[in-house]
Amino acid sequence: MRVLNLAGVGDEIRQKGFLPDGVAWRKLDGTFIAGINNGSSNNGESQKDDPERMVALPLDRLGRILYNHSMKFPCIKYLFNHKVISIGQDENTAWVDVEVTGSSEATRFEADYIVGCDGANSIIRRSLFGDWEFPGRTWDEQIVATNVYYLFEKYNYWDSNFFIDPVHWHMAAKITKDGMWRVTYGEVPGLTRDELIARQPEKFKTILPGHPDPGGYKLVNISPYKVHQRLAESMRVGRFLLAADAAHLCNPFGGLGLTGGIVDVGGLYECLKGIYTGVADESILDIYSNIRRKRYLEIVDPISSDNLRRMFAIPPNEVLEKDEFLKLCKKCETDKDLQQKMAEGAHALNYDFTQHYNMSKSS
Ligand SMILES: Cc1cc2nc3c(=O)[nH]c(=O)nc-3n(C[C@H](O)[C@H](O)[C@H](O)COP(=O)(O)OP(=O)(O)OC[C@H]3O[C@@H](n4cnc5c(N)ncnc54)[C@H](O)[C@@H]3O)c2cc1C
């Protein structure tokens, strides 16, 4: 939200989205284990009016806001149906060759710098490092993400809930004001997409409160997918930069995929603006790569990995004694200072690159 506020879209995002009340960890039967309350009730009132507080809004709606807002700037142009097929660079410039739908000839676009924001399969990253060079690992766990309308509120769910269970681990989080929820659950590895989709009604009957049959909820979307923890060797090669999924991947538990990408872009904006206005030299782009990779290695990768493992690795009856993070959450319930520190911890992904203005020129 810090980056999005600076971009001038914070108010609209808050207006179209909502402020989640908190996150709870539970046993499969719904028993509360521990939680972080963000302040719509009980103990977290201090965060209530914080403009940097987390907002929930589905990605397509966020994309629409960003698109409409950016259209106000004449220097921004969107070219849909343009597919980058190859890249190149020399001392003075960088270029991409682009296949345009409906045209048989590739078109070349040149620029001082090119940012590859082209997702997990990034052609920019593959051209820079090789098709299979994306260091990291793929989880054995099979994930199924669904969007569903169901009255979770009736069962006293908080807005985000993680369910700890060796087999039926899952997450249920409200994602729209009108009551659409994301339910993401673990499944047996090795099944086909069709098999996974066929098992969904039985799975919902087991894991959802009230054990509903398909007529009891409205399933809007279902996507089985595999998750990865991967980080590119560098986020800068000469005049090419990488940001977001093109540069790094993580599992979705904790929302660090999207937020990690947004802070990349906010940081890269500061670096490129510094170069453009003459207060920083090119070396600030190496700082960008080093800092963003460090944040991934120190924050995004370990926290998202713990968030996933926590749901199945320790038996639910023992998790409060054995899991350091849940111990901290429990402490927060009575310790206001610790609660404040945990809330501030959410900003640890950020980095102010303007501190390297001028300095990078002399170094
Ligand atoms: C099922 C699922 C659930 C997820 N849930 C969450 C979640 O709950 N929370 C969270 O934080 N993150 C989640 N993520 C991750 C999140 O969606 C991504 O981190 C985020 O979308 C990354 O944004 P991006 O712009 O880097 O890449 P993308 O959103 O993949 O966008 C890449 C863009 O580049 C374009 N492109 C690709 N190749 C080319 C080319 N050759 N030429 C031109 N354009 C190209 C694509 O068309 C696309 O528009 C989820 C991902 C999936 C798949």
PDB file of C-alpha atoms in Angstrom, residues 3 5 23 48 51 58 78 109 140 145 148-149 160 165 179 202-203 207 211 215 240 266 269 305-307 322 329 341:
ATOM      1  CA  VAL A   3       3.922   2.033  -3.093  1.00  0.00           C
ATOM      2  CA  ASN A   5      -0.376   5.284  -2.186  1.00  0.00           C
ATOM      3  CA  VAL A  23      -5.707 -13.712  10.173  1.00  0.00           C
ATOM      4  CA  LYS A  48      -7.528   1.174  11.796  1.00  0.00           C
ATOM      5  CA  PRO A  51      -3.187   4.322   5.042  1.00  0.00           C
ATOM      6  CA  PRO A  58      -8.768  -9.255  -6.453  1.00  0.00           C
ATOM      7  CA  TYR A  78      -0.236   0.113 -23.881  1.00  0.00           C
ATOM      8  CA  PHE A 109      11.393  -1.464 -30.057  1.00  0.00           C
ATOM      9  CA  ASP A 140       5.844 -31.542  -4.120  1.00  0.00           C
ATOM     10  CA  ALA A 145      -7.069 -22.383  -5.698  1.00  0.00           C
ATOM     11  CA  VAL A 148     -16.329 -19.272  -3.949  1.00  0.00           C
ATOM     12  CA  TYR A 149     -19.356 -17.570  -2.433  1.00  0.00           C
ATOM     13  CA  SER A 160      -8.256 -14.832   6.618  1.00  0.00           C
ATOM     14  CA  ASP A 165      -4.038 -30.429   9.215  1.00  0.00           C
ATOM     15  CA  GLY A 179     -18.439 -11.930   0.022  1.00  0.00           C
ATOM     16  CA  GLU A 202     -15.882 -33.990  -1.848  1.00  0.00           C
ATOM     17  CA  LYS A 203     -13.005 -31.847  -0.649  1.00  0.00           C
ATOM     18  CA  ILE A 207     -13.134 -28.913   4.777  1.00  0.00           C
ATOM     19  CA  HIS A 211     -19.994 -29.570   5.192  1.00  0.00           C
ATOM     20  CA  GLY A 215     -25.820 -26.598  -4.078  1.00  0.00           C
ATOM     21  CA  PHE A 240      17.737  -5.168 -18.959  1.00  0.00           C
ATOM     22  CA  GLY A 266       8.182   0.965  -6.712  1.00  0.00           C
ATOM     23  CA  TYR A 269      10.818   3.550 -10.396  1.00  0.00           C
ATOM     24  CA  SER A 305       7.781 -21.309   2.810  1.00  0.00           C
ATOM     25  CA  ASP A 306       7.005 -21.308   6.551  1.00  0.00           C
ATOM     26  CA  ASN A 307       3.431 -20.207   5.842  1.00  0.00           C
ATOM     27  CA  LYS A 322       6.546 -25.900  18.408  1.00  0.00           C
ATOM     28  CA  CYS A 329       1.035 -14.401  17.677  1.00  0.00           C
ATOM     29  CA  LYS A 341       6.234  -4.405  16.049  1.00  0.00           C
TER      30      LYS A 341
END
